[in-house]
Coordinates of C-alpha atoms in Angstrom, one line a residue:
A1 CA 48.9 -38.6 -163.5
V2 CA 50.1 -40.0 -166.3
D3 CA 51.1 -43.0 -164.5
G4 CA 47.0 -42.8 -163.1
G5 CA 46.8 -44.2 -167.2
I6 CA 46.0 -39.8 -168.6
S7 CA 46.9 -38.9 -171.0
I8 CA 49.0 -35.7 -170.4
P9 CA 51.4 -34.1 -172.6
H10 CA 54.7 -34.8 -171.4
S11 CA 58.2 -35.4 -172.2
E12 CA 60.4 -38.4 -170.8
K13 CA 63.4 -35.6 -169.8
R14 CA 60.9 -34.6 -166.7
F15 CA 61.5 -38.6 -165.6
C16 CA 63.7 -39.4 -162.9
G17 CA 66.0 -42.3 -164.4
Y18 CA 66.7 -39.8 -167.9
D19 CA 69.9 -39.7 -169.0
P20 CA 70.8 -36.6 -170.8
T21 CA 74.3 -38.2 -172.0
T22 CA 72.2 -41.2 -173.9
K23 CA 69.2 -39.2 -173.9
E24 CA 67.5 -42.3 -172.8
L25 CA 65.0 -43.4 -170.2
D26 CA 66.1 -46.7 -167.8
T27 CA 63.1 -47.7 -167.3
E28 CA 64.3 -49.7 -164.2
T29 CA 65.5 -46.5 -162.3
F30 CA 62.0 -44.6 -163.4
L31 CA 59.7 -47.8 -161.9
E32 CA 62.2 -48.2 -158.9
R33 CA 61.0 -44.7 -158.0
L34 CA 57.6 -44.9 -159.1
L35 CA 56.9 -47.4 -156.9
G36 CA 58.4 -46.3 -153.8
G37 CA 61.5 -47.7 -153.8
H38 CA 63.4 -44.5 -152.5
V39 CA 61.0 -44.5 -149.7
A40 CA 61.1 -47.9 -149.1
E41 CA 64.9 -47.4 -148.5
Y42 CA 64.9 -44.2 -146.5
M43 CA 62.2 -46.2 -144.3
E44 CA 64.8 -49.1 -143.8
H45 CA 67.9 -46.6 -142.8
L46 CA 65.6 -45.0 -140.5
E47 CA 64.5 -47.9 -139.1
E48 CA 67.7 -49.5 -138.6
K49 CA 69.3 -45.6 -137.3
D50 CA 66.9 -44.2 -135.0
S51 CA 63.2 -45.7 -134.0
E52 CA 61.9 -43.4 -132.4
V53 CA 62.8 -41.0 -135.5
Y54 CA 61.4 -43.5 -138.3
K55 CA 57.8 -44.4 -136.1
S56 CA 57.0 -40.6 -136.2
H57 CA 57.7 -40.2 -139.6
F58 CA 56.1 -42.9 -141.2
S59 CA 53.7 -43.5 -138.1
R60 CA 50.6 -43.5 -140.7
F61 CA 52.2 -46.7 -142.8
L62 CA 52.8 -48.8 -139.1
A63 CA 49.2 -47.9 -138.6
E64 CA 48.2 -49.5 -141.6
G65 CA 50.9 -52.3 -141.4
L66 CA 52.4 -51.1 -144.3
T67 CA 56.5 -52.0 -143.8
A68 CA 59.3 -50.6 -146.5
D69 CA 59.0 -54.4 -148.4
D70 CA 55.2 -53.8 -148.9
L71 CA 55.1 -50.2 -150.3
A72 CA 55.7 -51.4 -154.1
D73 CA 52.6 -53.5 -154.3
M74 CA 50.7 -50.7 -152.1
Y75 CA 51.7 -48.2 -155.4
K76 CA 50.4 -51.1 -157.9
D77 CA 47.4 -51.6 -156.0
C78 CA 46.9 -47.6 -156.1
H79 CA 47.8 -47.2 -159.8
A80 CA 45.4 -50.2 -160.6
A81 CA 42.5 -48.9 -159.0
I82 CA 42.8 -45.2 -160.9
R83 CA 43.1 -47.2 -164.2
K84 CA 39.8 -48.9 -162.9
D85 CA 37.9 -45.4 -162.1
P86 CA 39.5 -42.3 -162.2
T87 CA 36.7 -40.0 -161.0
A88 CA 37.8 -38.1 -158.4
S89 CA 36.1 -39.2 -155.3
A90 CA 33.8 -37.1 -153.7
K91 CA 36.0 -35.7 -150.3
K92 CA 34.8 -35.8 -147.0
E93 CA 33.8 -33.1 -144.9
K94 CA 36.2 -32.4 -141.7
V95 CA 34.1 -33.5 -138.5
L96 CA 35.3 -30.7 -135.8
K97 CA 36.1 -31.3 -132.1
D98 CA 33.3 -29.6 -129.6
G99 CA 34.3 -25.8 -129.1
Y100 CA 37.2 -25.8 -131.6
K101 CA 37.2 -23.0 -134.2
P102 CA 39.8 -22.8 -137.0
K103 CA 42.0 -20.2 -137.3
C104 CA 40.7 -17.0 -139.4
Y105 CA 44.0 -14.8 -140.5
Q106 CA 41.7 -12.6 -142.2
K107 CA 38.7 -10.9 -140.6
K108 CA 35.2 -11.2 -142.4
G109 CA 34.1 -7.7 -144.0
L110 CA 31.0 -5.7 -142.8
T111 CA 28.3 -5.4 -144.8
Y112 CA 27.1 -2.1 -145.7
K113 CA 24.2 -2.0 -143.8
E114 CA 26.4 -2.9 -141.1
R115 CA 29.4 -0.5 -141.5
K116 CA 26.7 2.3 -141.3
N117 CA 25.2 0.9 -138.2
K118 CA 28.7 1.0 -136.9
I119 CA 29.3 4.8 -138.0
K120 CA 25.9 5.9 -136.2
Q121 CA 26.6 4.0 -132.9
K122 CA 30.0 5.8 -133.3
L123 CA 28.7 9.5 -133.4
A124 CA 26.0 8.7 -130.8
A125 CA 29.0 7.4 -128.3
F126 CA 30.9 11.0 -129.5
H127 CA 27.6 13.0 -129.3
A128 CA 26.9 11.4 -125.6
S129 CA 30.5 11.9 -124.7
Q130 CA 30.4 15.8 -125.7
E131 CA 27.7 16.3 -123.1

């Protein structure tokens, strides 16, 4: 948020590149990390070691045509866009496929009328079984 131009109280001690012995922030290390240098290094490492893992981990980057060399420019463009218009964009509604039902781990509670009706049905079934 701070790199996007939003004023948030913070301390330089929290940023990558801060040296506690000299109590100074190494801006080059900070900027490299901010612009995705560590991600670019990891991308290059994976591309050399295991191309299948590289393709699975960075599939969206590859689909967009981004390489390790393009990350810094992408982040610079992103930061510029945030500074230009910092308001949050509206989220798109998810479109579900036909027949797909999302998992629901908690059952929806019954209303007062539904609970009373359920009790009446159980009592009626009980009385019917007693006769």
